[in-house]
Coordinates of C-alpha atoms and ligand atoms in Angstrom, one line a residue:
M1 CA 3.6 -19.1 -11.9
A2 CA 1.6 -20.5 -14.7
N3 CA 3.6 -21.1 -17.6
G4 CA 1.4 -19.0 -20.4
H5 CA -2.3 -20.4 -19.9
A6 CA -4.9 -18.4 -19.1
Q7 CA -5.9 -18.2 -15.6
R8 CA -7.9 -21.2 -14.6
K9 CA -9.9 -21.6 -11.8
P10 CA -8.1 -24.0 -9.1
D11 CA -9.8 -27.2 -8.0
S12 CA -12.4 -27.3 -5.5
C13 CA -10.4 -27.4 -1.8
C14 CA -10.6 -27.0 1.4
F15 CA -7.7 -24.4 2.9
V16 CA -6.9 -25.5 6.6
L17 CA -5.6 -22.4 8.4
F18 CA -3.5 -22.8 11.6
G19 CA -2.9 -19.4 13.1
V20 CA -6.1 -18.2 12.1
T21 CA -5.8 -15.6 14.9
G22 CA -2.1 -14.5 14.1
D23 CA -0.7 -11.6 12.3
L24 CA 0.3 -13.1 9.0
T25 CA -3.4 -14.4 8.6
H26 CA -4.8 -10.8 9.2
R27 CA -2.2 -8.9 6.9
L28 CA -1.6 -11.2 4.5
V29 CA -3.2 -14.6 4.1
M30 CA -7.1 -13.5 4.2
P31 CA -6.7 -10.2 2.1
S32 CA -5.1 -12.1 -0.5
L33 CA -7.7 -14.7 -0.2
Y34 CA -9.9 -12.0 -0.6
N35 CA -7.9 -10.4 -3.7
L36 CA -8.1 -13.9 -5.3
A37 CA -11.9 -14.0 -4.7
A38 CA -12.3 -10.3 -6.4
A39 CA -10.2 -11.4 -9.3
N40 CA -12.5 -14.6 -9.7
L41 CA -9.6 -17.2 -8.9
L42 CA -10.8 -18.8 -6.0
P43 CA -12.0 -22.5 -6.6
E44 CA -16.0 -23.1 -7.6
R45 CA -16.7 -24.9 -4.4
F46 CA -14.3 -23.9 -1.3
C47 CA -14.4 -23.8 2.2
V48 CA -11.9 -22.1 4.8
V49 CA -11.2 -23.8 7.9
G50 CA -9.6 -21.5 11.0
V51 CA -8.1 -23.9 13.6
V52 CA -8.4 -22.0 16.7
R53 CA -7.0 -23.4 20.4
R54 CA -10.1 -22.6 22.3
G55 CA -13.7 -22.2 21.3
M56 CA -14.5 -19.5 19.2
S57 CA -17.7 -18.8 17.3
N58 CA -17.7 -18.8 13.5
E59 CA -19.0 -15.0 13.9
T60 CA -16.4 -14.0 15.8
L61 CA -13.7 -15.4 13.9
R62 CA -15.4 -14.2 10.6
E63 CA -15.2 -10.5 12.1
S64 CA -11.9 -10.4 12.8
L65 CA -10.8 -11.8 9.5
M66 CA -12.9 -9.2 7.8
E67 CA -11.1 -6.2 9.8
G68 CA -8.1 -7.9 8.2
V69 CA -9.5 -7.8 4.9
R70 CA -10.6 -3.9 5.3
K71 CA -7.7 -2.9 6.0
F72 CA -4.9 -5.1 4.0
A73 CA -6.6 -6.0 0.9
T74 CA -5.1 -4.1 -1.6
R75 CA -8.1 -4.3 -3.9
A76 CA -11.3 -1.9 -3.2
V77 CA -13.2 -4.1 -0.9
D78 CA -16.7 -5.3 -2.3
D79 CA -18.6 -6.1 0.5
A80 CA -20.6 -8.9 -1.4
I81 CA -17.6 -10.8 -2.4
A82 CA -16.3 -10.3 1.0
N83 CA -19.3 -11.7 2.7
R84 CA -19.4 -14.4 0.1
L85 CA -15.7 -15.4 1.3
L86 CA -16.5 -15.1 5.1
E87 CA -19.3 -17.5 4.5
C88 CA -17.0 -19.8 3.6
V89 CA -15.0 -19.8 7.2
T90 CA -15.5 -22.2 9.9
A91 CA -13.7 -22.3 13.0
I92 CA -12.5 -25.7 14.6
E93 CA -10.7 -26.3 17.6
A94 CA -7.3 -28.5 17.4
D95 CA -4.5 -28.1 19.7
A96 CA -0.9 -30.0 18.7
S97 CA -0.4 -30.7 22.5
E98 CA -3.6 -32.4 22.7
P99 CA -3.4 -35.0 20.0
G100 CA -7.2 -36.0 20.8
S101 CA -8.1 -32.7 19.2
F102 CA -7.0 -33.6 15.9
D103 CA -9.2 -36.9 15.8
R104 CA -11.9 -34.5 16.4
M105 CA -11.0 -32.0 14.0
K106 CA -10.6 -34.7 11.1
E107 CA -14.0 -35.7 11.8
R108 CA -15.7 -32.1 11.7
L109 CA -13.4 -31.6 8.7
E110 CA -14.4 -34.3 6.6
K111 CA -18.6 -33.5 7.3
L112 CA -17.8 -29.9 6.2
E113 CA -15.9 -31.3 2.9
A114 CA -19.0 -33.4 2.2
A115 CA -21.7 -30.5 3.1
R116 CA -19.0 -28.1 0.6
D117 CA -18.6 -30.7 -1.9
T118 CA -15.0 -29.9 -1.8
G119 CA -14.1 -33.1 -3.1
G120 CA -11.3 -34.2 -0.6
N121 CA -8.6 -31.7 -1.7
R122 CA -7.1 -29.9 1.1
L123 CA -4.1 -27.5 1.9
F124 CA -2.9 -27.1 5.2
Y125 CA -1.2 -23.6 5.8
L126 CA 0.8 -23.4 8.8
A127 CA 1.0 -19.7 9.6
T128 CA 2.2 -20.4 13.2
P129 CA 5.5 -19.8 15.1
P130 CA 8.0 -22.2 13.6
N131 CA 8.3 -24.5 16.7
A132 CA 4.6 -25.5 15.6
F133 CA 5.3 -26.8 12.3
A134 CA 6.5 -30.1 13.1
P135 CA 3.8 -31.0 15.7
I136 CA 1.3 -29.9 13.7
A137 CA 2.6 -32.1 10.4
R138 CA 3.1 -34.6 13.1
Q139 CA -0.6 -34.7 14.3
L140 CA -2.0 -34.3 10.8
G141 CA 0.1 -37.2 9.6
R142 CA -1.0 -39.3 12.6
V143 CA -4.8 -38.7 11.9
G144 CA -3.9 -39.4 8.0
L145 CA -5.3 -36.2 7.0
V146 CA -2.5 -35.5 4.6
H147 CA -2.4 -38.9 3.1
Q148 CA -2.4 -38.7 -0.6
D149 CA -3.2 -41.6 -2.8
E150 CA -2.0 -41.8 -6.3
N151 CA -5.2 -40.9 -7.9
G152 CA -6.8 -39.4 -5.3
P153 CA -7.7 -36.1 -4.0
W154 CA -4.6 -33.7 -3.1
R155 CA -3.3 -33.0 0.2
K156 CA -1.0 -30.0 0.4
L157 CA 1.3 -28.6 3.2
I158 CA 2.3 -24.9 3.1
V159 CA 5.1 -24.0 5.7
E160 CA 6.1 -20.0 6.0
K161 CA 9.6 -19.1 7.3
P162 CA 11.8 -19.2 9.0
F163 CA 12.2 -23.1 8.2
G164 CA 14.9 -24.0 10.5
T165 CA 17.6 -21.8 12.4
D166 CA 20.7 -23.7 10.8
L167 CA 21.6 -26.4 8.7
A168 CA 20.9 -29.3 11.3
S169 CA 17.6 -27.8 12.3
A170 CA 16.6 -27.4 8.7
K171 CA 17.9 -31.0 7.8
A172 CA 15.5 -32.1 10.8
L173 CA 12.4 -30.5 9.6
N174 CA 12.9 -31.5 6.4
D175 CA 13.6 -35.1 7.6
E176 CA 10.3 -34.9 9.6
L177 CA 8.2 -33.4 6.9
L178 CA 9.4 -35.9 4.4
S179 CA 8.5 -39.0 6.6
I180 CA 4.9 -37.8 6.7
L181 CA 4.5 -36.4 3.2
N182 CA 6.1 -36.4 -0.4
E183 CA 8.3 -33.4 -1.6
H184 CA 5.7 -32.7 -4.0
Q185 CA 3.1 -32.2 -1.2
I186 CA 5.3 -29.6 0.8
Y187 CA 5.0 -25.8 -0.1
R188 CA 7.7 -24.0 1.7
I189 CA 7.1 -20.1 1.3
D190 CA 9.2 -17.6 0.9
H191 CA 7.5 -14.3 0.2
Y192 CA 10.0 -13.0 -2.1
L193 CA 9.3 -15.2 -4.7
G194 CA 6.0 -13.7 -4.6
K195 CA 7.3 -10.3 -5.9
E196 CA 6.3 -9.5 -9.3
T197 CA 9.7 -8.1 -10.0
V198 CA 11.4 -11.2 -8.7
Q199 CA 9.8 -13.1 -10.5
N200 CA 10.8 -11.1 -13.6
I201 CA 14.3 -12.0 -13.3
L202 CA 13.6 -15.2 -14.8
V203 CA 11.8 -13.4 -17.7
L204 CA 14.6 -10.8 -18.4
R205 CA 17.4 -13.7 -18.2
F206 CA 15.6 -16.3 -20.5
A207 CA 13.2 -14.6 -22.7
N208 CA 15.7 -12.1 -24.2
G209 CA 18.4 -12.9 -26.3
M210 CA 20.8 -10.2 -25.2
F211 CA 21.6 -10.8 -21.6
E212 CA 22.7 -14.2 -21.5
P213 CA 26.0 -13.8 -23.7
I214 CA 27.4 -11.0 -21.4
W215 CA 26.0 -12.9 -18.2
N216 CA 29.4 -14.2 -17.2
R217 CA 32.6 -13.5 -15.7
H218 CA 33.8 -12.1 -19.2
H219 CA 31.6 -8.9 -18.8
I220 CA 30.4 -8.9 -15.4
D221 CA 32.5 -7.2 -12.6
H222 CA 30.9 -7.9 -9.5
V223 CA 26.9 -8.5 -8.1
Q224 CA 25.3 -6.5 -5.3
I225 CA 22.1 -7.5 -3.5
A226 CA 20.8 -4.9 -1.4
V227 CA 17.8 -5.2 1.1
D228 CA 18.1 -1.8 3.3
E229 CA 15.1 -1.3 5.7
K230 CA 13.9 1.9 7.4
L231 CA 11.8 -0.3 9.9
G232 CA 13.6 -1.3 13.3
V233 CA 12.7 -4.4 15.1
G234 CA 9.5 -2.9 16.7
H235 CA 7.4 -5.4 18.9
R236 CA 9.3 -8.5 17.3
G237 CA 12.3 -8.3 19.8
S238 CA 11.9 -11.8 21.4
F239 CA 12.1 -13.4 17.7
Y240 CA 14.7 -11.2 16.1
D241 CA 17.0 -11.2 19.4
Q242 CA 17.5 -14.9 18.7
T243 CA 17.5 -14.8 14.9
G244 CA 19.3 -11.8 13.8
A245 CA 19.8 -10.3 10.2
L246 CA 21.6 -12.9 8.6
R247 CA 19.4 -15.9 9.6
D248 CA 16.0 -13.4 9.1
M249 CA 17.1 -12.4 5.4
V250 CA 19.8 -13.9 3.9
P251 CA 19.4 -17.7 3.2
N252 CA 15.9 -17.1 2.1
H253 CA 15.2 -13.8 0.7
L254 CA 18.6 -12.7 -0.4
F255 CA 19.6 -16.2 -1.7
Q256 CA 16.2 -16.3 -3.7
L257 CA 17.5 -13.3 -5.4
L258 CA 21.1 -14.7 -5.8
S259 CA 20.2 -17.9 -7.1
L260 CA 17.5 -16.3 -9.9
I261 CA 20.3 -14.0 -10.9
A262 CA 23.2 -17.0 -10.6
M263 CA 21.3 -20.0 -12.0
E264 CA 22.2 -21.7 -15.3
P265 CA 19.3 -21.2 -17.6
P266 CA 17.1 -24.4 -17.0
A267 CA 16.3 -26.2 -20.0
K268 CA 12.7 -26.3 -19.0
F269 CA 10.3 -23.9 -17.2
D270 CA 8.9 -26.6 -14.3
A271 CA 9.4 -27.1 -11.0
H272 CA 11.9 -29.7 -10.8
T273 CA 14.5 -28.1 -13.6
V274 CA 14.3 -24.4 -12.5
R275 CA 14.5 -25.5 -8.6
S276 CA 17.5 -28.1 -9.3
E277 CA 19.2 -25.0 -11.0
K278 CA 18.7 -23.0 -8.4
A279 CA 19.7 -25.5 -5.7
E280 CA 22.8 -26.3 -7.7
V281 CA 24.2 -22.5 -7.9
L282 CA 23.4 -22.3 -4.2
A283 CA 25.8 -25.3 -3.5
A284 CA 28.5 -23.9 -5.4
I285 CA 28.8 -20.8 -3.2
Q286 CA 32.1 -21.3 -1.4
V287 CA 32.4 -21.9 2.0
P288 CA 34.9 -20.0 3.9
N289 CA 37.0 -21.0 6.7
E290 CA 36.2 -19.2 9.9
D291 CA 39.1 -16.2 9.2
E292 CA 37.7 -15.8 5.6
A293 CA 34.5 -16.0 6.9
L294 CA 35.0 -13.0 9.7
R295 CA 37.4 -10.9 6.7
N296 CA 34.5 -11.3 4.2
S297 CA 31.7 -10.1 6.5
V298 CA 30.4 -7.3 8.3
R299 CA 28.0 -6.7 11.0
G300 CA 26.4 -4.3 13.4
Q301 CA 23.6 -3.2 15.4
Y302 CA 21.6 0.3 15.2
G303 CA 22.1 2.4 18.1
Q304 CA 19.5 5.2 18.8
G305 CA 18.8 7.6 15.8
R306 CA 16.2 9.7 13.7
I307 CA 14.2 8.1 10.9
G308 CA 12.4 10.8 9.4
D309 CA 10.2 12.7 12.3
E310 CA 10.8 9.7 14.5
I311 CA 13.4 9.0 17.3
V312 CA 14.1 5.2 17.2
P313 CA 15.5 3.7 20.3
A314 CA 18.6 1.8 20.3
Y315 CA 18.2 -2.0 19.1
D316 CA 19.4 -3.0 22.7
A317 CA 16.7 -0.9 24.5
T318 CA 13.9 -2.3 22.4
E319 CA 11.5 -4.5 24.2
D320 CA 12.2 -8.4 24.8
V321 CA 15.7 -7.4 23.3
R322 CA 18.4 -8.4 25.9
P323 CA 20.2 -5.2 27.1
D324 CA 23.9 -6.9 25.9
S325 CA 22.6 -8.3 23.2
T326 CA 25.1 -8.9 20.2
T327 CA 22.7 -9.8 17.5
E328 CA 23.2 -8.0 14.2
T329 CA 20.5 -6.0 12.5
Y330 CA 22.9 -5.5 9.7
A331 CA 24.6 -7.9 7.6
A332 CA 26.6 -7.8 4.8
L333 CA 28.9 -10.4 3.0
K334 CA 31.1 -11.5 0.1
L335 CA 30.5 -14.4 -1.5
T336 CA 31.8 -16.2 -4.3
I337 CA 30.3 -19.0 -6.3
D338 CA 32.8 -21.6 -7.3
N339 CA 31.8 -22.7 -11.2
W340 CA 32.6 -21.4 -14.8
R341 CA 30.0 -18.7 -15.1
W342 CA 30.9 -16.9 -11.8
A343 CA 34.5 -17.6 -10.7
G344 CA 36.3 -14.7 -9.9
V345 CA 33.2 -12.5 -9.9
P346 CA 32.2 -11.4 -6.0
F347 CA 28.5 -11.1 -4.7
Y348 CA 27.8 -8.8 -2.5
L349 CA 25.1 -8.9 0.0
R350 CA 23.7 -6.3 2.5
T351 CA 20.5 -6.0 4.4
G352 CA 19.9 -4.4 7.5
K353 CA 17.1 -2.9 9.9
A354 CA 16.6 1.1 10.8
L355 CA 18.4 2.5 8.0
G356 CA 17.8 5.6 6.4
L357 CA 15.9 4.4 3.3
K358 CA 14.0 1.3 2.3
R359 CA 15.3 -0.1 -0.6
T360 CA 15.9 -3.5 -2.2
E361 CA 17.3 -3.8 -5.6
V362 CA 20.1 -6.0 -7.6
A363 CA 22.7 -4.1 -9.4
I364 CA 25.2 -6.1 -11.6
K365 CA 27.9 -4.0 -12.8
F366 CA 29.6 -4.4 -15.8
R367 CA 33.4 -4.3 -17.0
Q368 CA 34.2 -1.0 -17.7
A369 CA 35.3 -0.3 -21.2
P370 CA 39.2 -1.7 -21.4
F371 CA 41.1 1.7 -22.3
A372 CA 40.6 5.6 -22.7
M373 CA 40.1 6.6 -26.4
F374 CA 38.0 9.3 -25.4
E375 CA 40.7 12.3 -24.4
C376 CA 38.0 14.4 -22.1
T377 CA 37.3 11.4 -20.0
P378 CA 39.5 8.9 -18.4
V379 CA 38.2 5.4 -18.2
D380 CA 37.8 6.1 -14.5
G381 CA 35.9 9.0 -15.2
L382 CA 32.9 7.1 -16.9
A383 CA 29.7 6.4 -15.5
E384 CA 29.6 2.9 -14.1
N385 CA 27.7 0.2 -16.2
Y386 CA 24.8 -1.3 -14.3
L387 CA 21.9 -3.2 -14.9
V388 CA 19.7 -2.5 -12.0
I389 CA 16.5 -4.7 -10.8
G390 CA 14.9 -2.3 -8.6
I391 CA 12.5 -4.7 -6.4
E392 CA 11.7 -1.8 -3.8
P393 CA 10.2 1.4 -3.9
T394 CA 10.4 1.4 -7.5
E395 CA 9.7 -1.9 -9.2
G396 CA 11.5 -2.1 -12.5
I397 CA 14.8 -2.3 -14.5
T398 CA 17.5 0.5 -15.0
L399 CA 20.2 0.3 -17.3
Q400 CA 23.1 2.9 -16.6
F401 CA 25.5 3.7 -19.3
N402 CA 27.6 6.8 -20.9
S403 CA 26.4 9.1 -23.7
K404 CA 27.8 12.2 -25.3
V405 CA 26.9 15.6 -23.6
P406 CA 25.5 17.4 -26.8
G407 CA 28.0 19.9 -28.2
P408 CA 31.0 20.4 -30.6
T409 CA 33.4 18.4 -27.9
I410 CA 33.4 15.1 -26.7
N411 CA 31.8 15.3 -23.4
I412 CA 30.6 12.0 -21.6
S413 CA 28.4 11.9 -19.2
G414 CA 26.5 9.1 -17.5
V415 CA 22.8 8.5 -18.2
E416 CA 20.1 6.1 -17.5
M417 CA 17.3 4.2 -19.6
K418 CA 14.3 3.3 -17.2
F419 CA 11.6 0.1 -17.7
R420 CA 9.0 1.0 -14.9
Y421 CA 6.1 -1.3 -14.5
K422 CA 3.7 1.4 -13.4
D423 CA 4.6 2.9 -17.2
Y424 CA 3.6 -0.4 -19.0
F425 CA 1.1 -2.4 -17.3
N426 CA -2.0 -2.0 -15.4
A427 CA -1.7 -4.4 -12.8
E428 CA -4.0 -4.3 -9.5
P429 CA -1.6 -3.7 -6.7
S430 CA -1.4 -7.2 -4.7
T431 CA 0.2 -8.1 -1.4
G432 CA 2.7 -10.7 -2.9
Y433 CA 0.6 -13.8 -1.5
E434 CA -1.9 -14.2 -4.4
T435 CA 0.2 -15.7 -6.8
L436 CA 1.9 -18.2 -4.2
L437 CA -1.6 -19.4 -2.7
Y438 CA -2.9 -19.2 -6.2
D439 CA -0.1 -21.4 -7.4
C440 CA -0.2 -23.9 -4.6
M441 CA -4.1 -24.5 -5.4
I442 CA -3.4 -25.3 -8.8
S443 CA -0.4 -27.8 -7.6
D444 CA 2.6 -25.3 -9.3
N445 CA 5.9 -25.3 -7.3
I446 CA 8.0 -23.4 -9.1
L447 CA 8.1 -20.4 -6.9
F448 CA 8.3 -22.8 -3.3
Q449 CA 11.6 -23.9 -2.2
R450 CA 12.6 -27.5 -2.1
A451 CA 14.4 -29.2 0.6
D452 CA 17.9 -29.3 -1.0
G453 CA 17.7 -25.7 -2.1
V454 CA 16.8 -24.9 1.6
E455 CA 19.5 -26.7 3.0
A456 CA 22.2 -25.2 0.6
G457 CA 21.4 -22.0 1.4
W458 CA 21.8 -22.8 5.3
R459 CA 25.2 -24.5 4.3
A460 CA 26.6 -21.5 2.7
V461 CA 25.7 -19.1 5.7
E462 CA 26.7 -21.7 8.5
P463 CA 30.3 -20.5 8.3
F464 CA 29.5 -16.8 8.8
L465 CA 27.2 -18.0 11.6
K466 CA 29.7 -19.9 13.7
A467 CA 32.2 -17.4 12.8
W468 CA 30.1 -14.4 14.4
K469 CA 29.1 -16.6 17.4
Q470 CA 32.8 -17.3 18.2
A471 CA 33.8 -14.1 17.9
G472 CA 30.7 -12.5 20.2
G473 CA 30.6 -9.1 20.3
K474 CA 33.7 -8.2 18.8
G475 CA 33.6 -7.0 15.4
L476 CA 29.9 -6.0 15.9
E477 CA 29.6 -2.4 14.9
K478 CA 27.2 0.0 15.6
Y479 CA 25.3 2.6 13.5
P480 CA 22.8 5.3 14.4
A481 CA 19.4 4.3 13.5
G482 CA 18.5 6.5 10.0
S483 CA 22.1 6.3 8.6
E484 CA 23.6 4.1 5.9
G485 CA 24.8 1.5 8.2
P486 CA 28.1 0.2 9.6
S487 CA 31.0 1.9 8.0
G488 CA 32.7 -1.5 7.4
A489 CA 30.0 -2.2 4.9
A490 CA 31.5 0.2 2.6
E491 CA 35.3 -0.9 3.2
L492 CA 34.1 -4.4 2.2
L493 CA 33.9 -3.3 -1.3
R494 CA 36.2 -0.5 -0.8
R495 CA 39.2 -2.5 -0.4
D496 CA 38.3 -4.6 -3.5
G497 CA 38.5 -0.8 -5.4
R498 CA 34.5 -0.9 -5.4
S499 CA 31.8 0.6 -3.9
W500 CA 27.9 0.1 -3.3
R501 CA 25.8 2.0 -6.0
K502 CA 24.6 4.9 -4.4
L503 CA 20.6 5.7 -4.8
Ligands
BG6_601 C1 10.5 -10.9 6.4 C2 11.5 -10.7 7.6 O1 10.6 -12.3 6.4 O2 10.6 -10.2 5.6 C3 11.4 -9.2 8.0 O3 11.1 -11.5 8.7 C4 11.7 -8.5 7.2 O4 12.3 -8.9 9.2 C5 10.7 -8.8 5.8 O5 11.2 -6.8 7.5 C6 10.9 -7.7 4.9 O6 10.1 -8.2 3.6 P1 9.9 -6.8 2.3 O7 8.8 -7.4 1.5 O8 9.1 -5.6 3.1 O9 11.2 -6.6 2.0

């Protein structure tokens, strides 16, 4: 997210992709590289190395990548641009379980870099299952491929999610990576930070003078962060059953939203300052004891149901899911942040799969007018004052407030002021990864997670993970696919005299 500069071309470099035959590369990484190529934002001299386990010709690899580009690039595909990009692709064999293959890869890579004149700048993208992150990084370190001298070419590592499965494993992974690379060389991706509306939270808060004075416990009643998904678990059963909704979504995506909403204003717009403020607010999330964790959380698992025309099988009848699974597909939490700005302001978070609607939004609920001046409408009859940041399906910002209904008497009705991205800006649709890849190539890591931020996120969810593990199936609510989720989620707010914002 370069700060105000005209977009420049990144330095020449070699982009080395582990997991090149996987789904992520197919659906997101290559289509995003294509989108960058079409926007003329790839380096002048560039090469892509697809790391394959077993021999694969360049032609076969290029053909399969081209399929992904055709299907998933969000810009119209121009064959000339796509072919020029695919000509940059070379398949090189390496397998972390066979260390010698990394020595051979190094030799081939250096020759390729010399031939393509990329200046030695290298970016290694780990689009692999998480158990491969550390072994690959170790081999890259051993053969010296990620070694960076002070004034020499840059060497970077992009690590996908999930970054650990709890605090201890995230710490262990951080320690391992930091024994091989410096923090500034590590780019931990969270694709929520690639979303325009998510980036816009910073601009909304800190480029406008009118929100900051009311952005605190004196004016805000509570905050809701909702990430509802229509999709069920599909073919990801084996991953998901060991993961669950909380690990899959909360310490990463939902906490990115929470930290942008709740952080203190950074003194500077640079990676160090912004990421420090984000980590700080995550570290201020109150850590509940086991009873509090159970009282302040709800978990559910979807049963069979209908979403649109489709009958969705129950989660526990899904391929690769244990039939007696107690993994949650829905999680709702009430969190509090222990600092002056937010003391006493609950943050309600929820996320779930196989729900009736797809919706991602942050809703900031302001305190009600303090007394009933208008006789026709009691205070509790007034519409609620919400500022809503819509992330999906509608990208925009909505302010909900009260207005007088035209006529001779004072009658009041809730109305909405709506800003929609598409009404103002004519942006090319994107996958959300373009900014992240581009930023990494220009060495801007504002939109990537730092080690302390990741660990603070895990620390905050760990009490819930532990309490749920302890409780086993007790307290896991079933909800039908296609519904609004478990009734306990509504209860979590109702007992505080609040409710989730309706669509
Ligand atoms: C991924 C999760 O990180 O985010 C998926 O692993 C989830 O389970 C996805 O569906 C949600 O992303 P988005 O951008 O569709 O909200």
